[in-house]
PDB file of C-alpha atoms in Angstrom:
ATOM      1  CA  UNK M  64      90.134 137.783  49.858  1.00 85.00           C
ATOM      2  CA  UNK M  65      92.883 138.653  47.383  1.00 88.00           C
ATOM      3  CA  UNK M  66      94.716 136.531  44.823  1.00 92.00           C
ATOM      4  CA  UNK M  67      91.480 134.713  44.165  1.00 94.00           C
ATOM      5  CA  UNK M  68      89.397 133.344  41.183  1.00 97.00           C
ATOM      6  CA  UNK M  69      86.566 135.597  40.004  1.00 97.00           C
ATOM      7  CA  UNK M  70      82.844 134.835  39.486  1.00 97.00           C
ATOM      8  CA  UNK M  71      81.143 135.419  36.506  1.00 97.00           C
ATOM      9  CA  UNK M  72      77.449 134.371  35.690  1.00 92.00           C
ATOM     10  CA  UNK M  73      78.085 134.503  31.945  1.00 95.00           C
ATOM     11  CA  UNK M  74      76.802 131.143  29.965  1.00 95.00           C
ATOM     12  CA  UNK M  75      80.327 131.618  27.887  1.00 96.00           C
ATOM     13  CA  UNK M  76      82.218 130.467  31.066  1.00 96.00           C
ATOM     14  CA  UNK M  77      80.146 127.597  31.297  1.00 93.00           C
ATOM     15  CA  UNK M  78      80.466 126.706  27.759  1.00 95.00           C
ATOM     16  CA  UNK M  79      84.400 127.101  27.684  1.00 97.00           C
ATOM     17  CA  UNK M  80      84.746 125.261  31.354  1.00 96.00           C
ATOM     18  CA  UNK M  81      88.246 123.815  31.462  1.00 96.00           C
ATOM     19  CA  UNK M  82      89.740 125.616  28.391  1.00 97.00           C
ATOM     20  CA  UNK M  83      93.124 126.948  29.629  1.00 97.00           C
ATOM     21  CA  UNK M  84      94.481 129.825  27.573  1.00 97.00           C
ATOM     22  CA  UNK M  85      98.154 131.126  27.101  1.00 96.00           C
ATOM     23  CA  UNK M  86      99.745 134.248  25.916  1.00 95.00           C
ATOM     24  CA  UNK M  87      96.162 136.436  26.235  1.00 98.00           C
ATOM     25  CA  UNK M  88      95.791 139.771  27.662  1.00 98.00           C
ATOM     26  CA  UNK M  89      93.490 140.393  30.308  1.00 98.00           C
ATOM     27  CA  UNK M  90      91.901 144.006  31.233  1.00 98.00           C
ATOM     28  CA  UNK M  91      89.700 144.565  34.093  1.00 98.00           C
ATOM     29  CA  UNK M  92      87.393 147.570  34.394  1.00 98.00           C
ATOM     30  CA  UNK M  93      85.018 148.991  36.744  1.00 96.00           C
ATOM     31  CA  UNK M  94      81.563 149.847  35.706  1.00 93.00           C
ATOM     32  CA  UNK M  95      82.303 153.223  34.617  1.00 94.00           C
ATOM     33  CA  UNK M  96      84.981 151.893  32.086  1.00 95.00           C
ATOM     34  CA  UNK M  97      87.962 153.001  34.161  1.00 96.00           C
ATOM     35  CA  UNK M  98      90.991 150.303  33.541  1.00 98.00           C
ATOM     36  CA  UNK M  99      92.023 149.071  37.026  1.00 97.00           C
ATOM     37  CA  UNK M 100      94.348 146.359  35.800  1.00 97.00           C
ATOM     38  CA  UNK M 101      96.002 144.747  32.831  1.00 97.00           C
ATOM     39  CA  UNK M 102      98.443 141.835  32.345  1.00 96.00           C
ATOM     40  CA  UNK M 103      99.665 139.355  29.792  1.00 96.00           C
ATOM     41  CA  UNK M 104      99.791 135.454  30.335  1.00 96.00           C
ATOM     42  CA  UNK M 105      97.834 132.744  31.232  1.00 97.00           C
ATOM     43  CA  UNK M 106      94.308 132.027  32.510  1.00 98.00           C
ATOM     44  CA  UNK M 107      91.276 129.442  32.574  1.00 97.00           C
ATOM     45  CA  UNK M 108      87.520 129.229  32.291  1.00 98.00           C
ATOM     46  CA  UNK M 109      85.794 127.209  35.088  1.00 97.00           C
ATOM     47  CA  UNK M 110      82.062 126.513  35.864  1.00 94.00           C
ATOM     48  CA  UNK M 111      81.942 129.461  38.149  1.00 96.00           C
ATOM     49  CA  UNK M 112      84.007 132.008  36.043  1.00 98.00           C
ATOM     50  CA  UNK M 113      87.648 132.537  35.465  1.00 98.00           C
ATOM     51  CA  UNK M 114      90.862 131.647  37.288  1.00 97.00           C
ATOM     52  CA  UNK M 115      94.573 131.390  36.325  1.00 95.00           C
ATOM     53  CA  UNK M 116      97.409 133.743  37.065  1.00 94.00           C
ATOM     54  CA  UNK M 117      96.320 136.944  35.368  1.00 96.00           C
ATOM     55  CA  UNK M 118      93.065 136.392  36.924  1.00 97.00           C
ATOM     56  CA  UNK M 119      94.327 136.016  40.476  1.00 94.00           C
ATOM     57  CA  UNK M 120      96.405 139.032  40.194  1.00 93.00           C
ATOM     58  CA  UNK M 121      93.443 141.119  38.699  1.00 95.00           C
ATOM     59  CA  UNK M 122      91.368 140.146  41.813  1.00 94.00           C
ATOM     60  CA  UNK M 123      93.744 142.116  44.041  1.00 91.00           C
ATOM     61  CA  UNK M 124      92.099 145.311  42.297  1.00 93.00           C
ATOM     62  CA  UNK M 125      88.492 144.277  42.663  1.00 92.00           C
ATOM     63  CA  UNK M 126      87.324 145.123  46.056  1.00 85.00           C
ATOM     64  CA  UNK M 127      83.553 146.468  45.934  1.00 89.00           C
ATOM     65  CA  UNK M 128      81.704 144.065  43.810  1.00 92.00           C
ATOM     66  CA  UNK M 129      78.260 145.932  44.386  1.00 90.00           C
ATOM     67  CA  UNK M 130      79.609 148.633  41.867  1.00 90.00           C
ATOM     68  CA  UNK M 131      80.191 146.086  39.033  1.00 93.00           C
ATOM     69  CA  UNK M 132      83.362 144.847  37.262  1.00 97.00           C
ATOM     70  CA  UNK M 133      83.974 143.423  33.924  1.00 98.00           C
ATOM     71  CA  UNK M 134      86.986 141.994  32.242  1.00 98.00           C
ATOM     72  CA  UNK M 135      88.117 142.090  28.337  1.00 98.00           C
ATOM     73  CA  UNK M 136      90.078 139.291  27.235  1.00 98.00           C
ATOM     74  CA  UNK M 137      92.302 139.768  24.085  1.00 98.00           C
ATOM     75  CA  UNK M 138      92.723 136.181  22.387  1.00 98.00           C
ATOM     76  CA  UNK M 139      95.079 137.511  19.906  1.00 97.00           C
ATOM     77  CA  UNK M 140      97.144 140.491  21.676  1.00 97.00           C
ATOM     78  CA  UNK M 141     100.282 139.734  19.374  1.00 96.00           C
ATOM     79  CA  UNK M 142      98.097 140.975  16.185  1.00 96.00           C
ATOM     80  CA  UNK M 143      96.313 144.379  15.951  1.00 97.00           C
ATOM     81  CA  UNK M 144      92.963 144.335  14.249  1.00 96.00           C
ATOM     82  CA  UNK M 145      94.321 145.202  10.588  1.00 97.00           C
ATOM     83  CA  UNK M 146      96.820 142.442  10.791  1.00 97.00           C
ATOM     84  CA  UNK M 147      94.205 139.920  12.420  1.00 97.00           C
ATOM     85  CA  UNK M 148      91.814 140.983   9.727  1.00 97.00           C
ATOM     86  CA  UNK M 149      94.537 139.885   6.922  1.00 97.00           C
ATOM     87  CA  UNK M 150      95.046 136.596   8.839  1.00 96.00           C
ATOM     88  CA  UNK M 151      91.312 135.703   9.002  1.00 97.00           C
ATOM     89  CA  UNK M 152      91.068 136.630   5.233  1.00 96.00           C
ATOM     90  CA  UNK M 153      94.006 133.992   4.633  1.00 96.00           C
ATOM     91  CA  UNK M 154      92.164 131.467   6.532  1.00 96.00           C
ATOM     92  CA  UNK M 155      88.651 132.099   4.668  1.00 96.00           C
ATOM     93  CA  UNK M 156      90.756 131.977   1.218  1.00 95.00           C
ATOM     94  CA  UNK M 157      92.191 128.519   2.383  1.00 96.00           C
ATOM     95  CA  UNK M 158      88.882 127.282   3.681  1.00 95.00           C
ATOM     96  CA  UNK M 159      86.776 128.955   1.107  1.00 91.00           C
ATOM     97  CA  UNK M 160      84.395 126.001   0.442  1.00 90.00           C
ATOM     98  CA  UNK M 161      83.819 125.419   4.226  1.00 96.00           C
ATOM     99  CA  UNK M 162      81.461 126.746   6.669  1.00 97.00           C
ATOM    100  CA  UNK M 163      82.645 129.212   9.238  1.00 97.00           C
ATOM    101  CA  UNK M 164      82.879 126.869  12.180  1.00 97.00           C
ATOM    102  CA  UNK M 165      85.213 124.376  10.372  1.00 96.00           C
ATOM    103  CA  UNK M 166      87.412 127.244   8.899  1.00 96.00           C
ATOM    104  CA  UNK M 167      88.677 128.785  12.195  1.00 96.00           C
ATOM    105  CA  UNK M 168      90.916 125.577  13.558  1.00 95.00           C
ATOM    106  CA  UNK M 169      94.159 127.407  12.419  1.00 95.00           C
ATOM    107  CA  UNK M 170      93.127 130.552  14.615  1.00 95.00           C
ATOM    108  CA  UNK M 171      91.489 129.047  17.601  1.00 95.00           C
ATOM    109  CA  UNK M 172      91.663 125.920  19.869  1.00 93.00           C
ATOM    110  CA  UNK M 173      88.849 123.776  18.807  1.00 94.00           C
ATOM    111  CA  UNK M 174      87.185 124.143  22.202  1.00 95.00           C
ATOM    112  CA  UNK M 175      86.732 127.734  21.706  1.00 96.00           C
ATOM    113  CA  UNK M 176      85.516 128.180  18.152  1.00 97.00           C
ATOM    114  CA  UNK M 177      81.884 127.884  18.689  1.00 96.00           C
ATOM    115  CA  UNK M 178      81.555 129.907  21.709  1.00 97.00           C
ATOM    116  CA  UNK M 179      83.617 132.754  19.965  1.00 97.00           C
ATOM    117  CA  UNK M 180      81.383 132.704  16.873  1.00 97.00           C
ATOM    118  CA  UNK M 181      78.362 132.643  19.333  1.00 97.00           C
ATOM    119  CA  UNK M 182      79.740 135.762  21.103  1.00 97.00           C
ATOM    120  CA  UNK M 183      80.414 137.472  17.559  1.00 97.00           C
ATOM    121  CA  UNK M 184      76.703 136.652  16.440  1.00 97.00           C
ATOM    122  CA  UNK M 185      77.708 135.072  13.360  1.00 97.00           C
ATOM    123  CA  UNK M 186      76.050 131.958  11.696  1.00 97.00           C
ATOM    124  CA  UNK M 187      78.523 128.841  12.537  1.00 97.00           C
ATOM    125  CA  UNK M 188      77.105 127.254   9.332  1.00 97.00           C
ATOM    126  CA  UNK M 189      77.615 130.106   6.866  1.00 96.00           C
ATOM    127  CA  UNK M 190      80.092 129.496   4.160  1.00 96.00           C
ATOM    128  CA  UNK M 191      83.267 131.790   4.530  1.00 95.00           C
ATOM    129  CA  UNK M 192      83.012 133.006   1.070  1.00 93.00           C
ATOM    130  CA  UNK M 193      79.781 134.751   1.953  1.00 95.00           C
ATOM    131  CA  UNK M 194      80.782 136.276   5.152  1.00 96.00           C
ATOM    132  CA  UNK M 195      80.658 140.132   4.728  1.00 96.00           C
ATOM    133  CA  UNK M 196      83.224 142.829   5.865  1.00 96.00           C
ATOM    134  CA  UNK M 197      80.812 143.880   8.769  1.00 97.00           C
ATOM    135  CA  UNK M 198      80.429 140.193   9.790  1.00 97.00           C
ATOM    136  CA  UNK M 199      84.168 139.736   9.873  1.00 97.00           C
ATOM    137  CA  UNK M 200      84.419 142.933  11.936  1.00 97.00           C
ATOM    138  CA  UNK M 201      82.030 141.269  14.693  1.00 98.00           C
ATOM    139  CA  UNK M 202      84.469 138.343  14.537  1.00 98.00           C
ATOM    140  CA  UNK M 203      87.479 140.447  15.182  1.00 98.00           C
ATOM    141  CA  UNK M 204      85.717 142.352  17.973  1.00 98.00           C
ATOM    142  CA  UNK M 205      84.834 138.882  19.546  1.00 98.00           C
ATOM    143  CA  UNK M 206      88.606 137.911  19.515  1.00 98.00           C
ATOM    144  CA  UNK M 207      90.302 141.233  20.733  1.00 98.00           C
ATOM    145  CA  UNK M 208      87.673 142.223  23.396  1.00 98.00           C
ATOM    146  CA  UNK M 209      85.926 139.202  24.736  1.00 98.00           C
ATOM    147  CA  UNK M 210      84.049 140.549  27.559  1.00 97.00           C
ATOM    148  CA  UNK M 211      82.745 139.047  30.838  1.00 98.00           C
ATOM    149  CA  UNK M 212      81.049 140.531  33.467  1.00 97.00           C
ATOM    150  CA  UNK M 213      82.424 139.902  37.166  1.00 97.00           C
ATOM    151  CA  UNK M 214      79.817 139.493  40.098  1.00 96.00           C
ATOM    152  CA  UNK M 215      82.158 138.699  42.568  1.00 95.00           C
ATOM    153  CA  UNK M 216      85.023 136.377  43.819  1.00 95.00           C
ATOM    154  CA  UNK M 217      85.180 133.013  45.457  1.00 95.00           C
ATOM    155  CA  UNK M 218      85.257 133.042  49.212  1.00 93.00           C
ATOM    156  CA  UNK M 219      88.149 133.780  51.442  1.00 89.00           C
ATOM    157  CA  UNK M 220      88.911 130.455  52.144  1.00 90.00           C
ATOM    158  CA  UNK M 221      89.534 129.839  48.475  1.00 91.00           C
ATOM    159  CA  UNK M 222      92.022 132.693  48.434  1.00 90.00           C
ATOM    160  CA  UNK M 223      95.716 132.502  48.187  1.00 89.00           C
ATOM    161  CA  UNK M 224      96.094 135.436  50.575  1.00 91.00           C
ATOM    162  CA  UNK M 225      94.098 137.937  52.334  1.00 89.00           C
ATOM    163  CA  UNK M 226      94.222 141.717  52.210  1.00 88.00           C
ATOM    164  CA  UNK M 227      93.641 144.105  55.010  1.00 91.00           C
ATOM    165  CA  UNK M 228      94.887 144.008  58.690  1.00 94.00           C
ATOM    166  CA  UNK M 229      97.174 145.978  60.647  1.00 97.00           C
ATOM    167  CA  UNK M 230      98.270 149.357  59.316  1.00 97.00           C
ATOM    168  CA  UNK M 231     101.791 149.306  58.439  1.00 96.00           C
ATOM    169  CA  UNK M 232     102.175 152.709  59.721  1.00 97.00           C
ATOM    170  CA  UNK M 233     101.527 151.367  63.472  1.00 98.00           C
ATOM    171  CA  UNK M 234     104.195 148.948  63.151  1.00 98.00           C
ATOM    172  CA  UNK M 235     108.100 149.352  63.574  1.00 97.00           C
ATOM    173  CA  UNK M 236     109.476 147.578  60.405  1.00 95.00           C
ATOM    174  CA  UNK M 237     112.798 146.483  61.839  1.00 95.00           C
ATOM    175  CA  UNK M 238     111.170 144.401  64.663  1.00 96.00           C
ATOM    176  CA  UNK M 239     107.560 144.182  63.530  1.00 97.00           C
ATOM    177  CA  UNK M 240     106.785 145.317  67.028  1.00 97.00           C
ATOM    178  CA  UNK M 241     103.351 147.540  67.534  1.00 97.00           C
ATOM    179  CA  UNK M 242     103.976 151.106  67.923  1.00 97.00           C
ATOM    180  CA  UNK M 243     100.829 151.197  70.109  1.00 97.00           C
ATOM    181  CA  UNK M 244     100.932 148.024  72.360  1.00 96.00           C
ATOM    182  CA  UNK M 245     104.293 147.191  74.041  1.00 94.00           C
ATOM    183  CA  UNK M 246     105.310 143.417  73.712  1.00 94.00           C
ATOM    184  CA  UNK M 247     102.870 142.887  70.642  1.00 96.00           C
ATOM    185  CA  UNK M 248     104.495 141.680  67.358  1.00 97.00           C
ATOM    186  CA  UNK M 249     102.889 140.917  63.887  1.00 97.00           C
ATOM    187  CA  UNK M 250     103.856 138.996  61.205  1.00 97.00           C
ATOM    188  CA  UNK M 251     102.268 137.484  57.791  1.00 95.00           C
ATOM    189  CA  UNK M 252      98.711 138.102  56.711  1.00 93.00           C
ATOM    190  CA  UNK M 253      97.756 140.159  60.150  1.00 96.00           C
ATOM    191  CA  UNK M 254      99.809 142.811  58.445  1.00 96.00           C
ATOM    192  CA  UNK M 255      98.012 145.112  55.828  1.00 95.00           C
ATOM    193  CA  UNK M 256     100.309 143.910  52.944  1.00 92.00           C
ATOM    194  CA  UNK M 257      99.535 141.701  50.153  1.00 90.00           C
ATOM    195  CA  UNK M 258     101.079 141.248  46.623  1.00 88.00           C
ATOM    196  CA  UNK M 259     100.452 139.571  43.393  1.00 85.00           C
ATOM    197  CA  UNK M 260     101.102 135.817  42.906  1.00 80.00           C
ATOM    198  CA  UNK M 261     104.426 134.563  42.065  1.00 82.00           C
ATOM    199  CA  UNK M 262     105.867 134.065  45.720  1.00 89.00           C
ATOM    200  CA  UNK M 263     105.717 137.471  46.760  1.00 91.00           C
ATOM    201  CA  UNK M 264     103.422 136.831  49.567  1.00 92.00           C
ATOM    202  CA  UNK M 265     105.389 133.882  50.752  1.00 94.00           C
ATOM    203  CA  UNK M 266     108.204 136.186  51.127  1.00 95.00           C
ATOM    204  CA  UNK M 267     106.377 138.688  52.909  1.00 95.00           C
ATOM    205  CA  UNK M 268     105.282 135.926  55.468  1.00 95.00           C
ATOM    206  CA  UNK M 269     108.934 134.679  55.787  1.00 96.00           C
ATOM    207  CA  UNK M 270     110.651 138.098  56.115  1.00 97.00           C
ATOM    208  CA  UNK M 271     107.991 139.543  58.673  1.00 97.00           C
ATOM    209  CA  UNK M 272     107.908 136.140  60.604  1.00 97.00           C
ATOM    210  CA  UNK M 273     111.825 136.447  60.784  1.00 96.00           C
ATOM    211  CA  UNK M 274     111.805 139.832  61.978  1.00 96.00           C
ATOM    212  CA  UNK M 275     109.245 139.472  64.422  1.00 96.00           C
ATOM    213  CA  UNK M 276     110.926 136.349  66.002  1.00 95.00           C
ATOM    214  CA  UNK M 277     114.370 138.494  66.132  1.00 95.00           C
ATOM    215  CA  UNK M 278     112.423 141.476  67.551  1.00 93.00           C
ATOM    216  CA  UNK M 279     110.987 139.541  70.426  1.00 91.00           C
ATOM    217  CA  UNK M 280     114.383 138.308  71.112  1.00 78.00           C
ATOM    218  CA  UNK M 281     115.626 142.058  71.411  1.00 68.00           C
TER     219      UNK M 281
END
């Protein structure tokens, strides 16, 4: 399976089920912390994990789930940590007599506030004028590096496209004819070619199908 939603057992996904996000940055890492993929765009939380355009594209880089993967979500990619800290301080000043869970409505969608606070380890009922610099740092970390372990992907029948197939080195590209078996032609997902979401896989199907059809006539 490729271009497929990812599965996470994190309770945070269940807490955020149905929440869709725009303009976030997602990075995917292996268990050793090596960056495998990063992109900016839209995603959403589901009862089984995460989905959406940037998640689907990330899935193309995650193959051996036994080794373990995790993703890091930057909820405020337009703000570096220093600017984000200043923004939080302004909000805390604006809502200085309120508790934390009621003082973040300008910064996050309401559906995310409780979860982000829990992730940060802060007390949602603590007044913002009592929050320490160290606690504020924990909140910034939650906003800039919201991590989820990835255990797998949905089954292949849930995938947009499959990866793997006939090696392109064994195919004559002009006609899509097999170099090994006379009279045999390939097209679409049977060929070991797949791409990110965005119409590329449809183009592969159409182009290879046309080439194979014309190749048969030759």
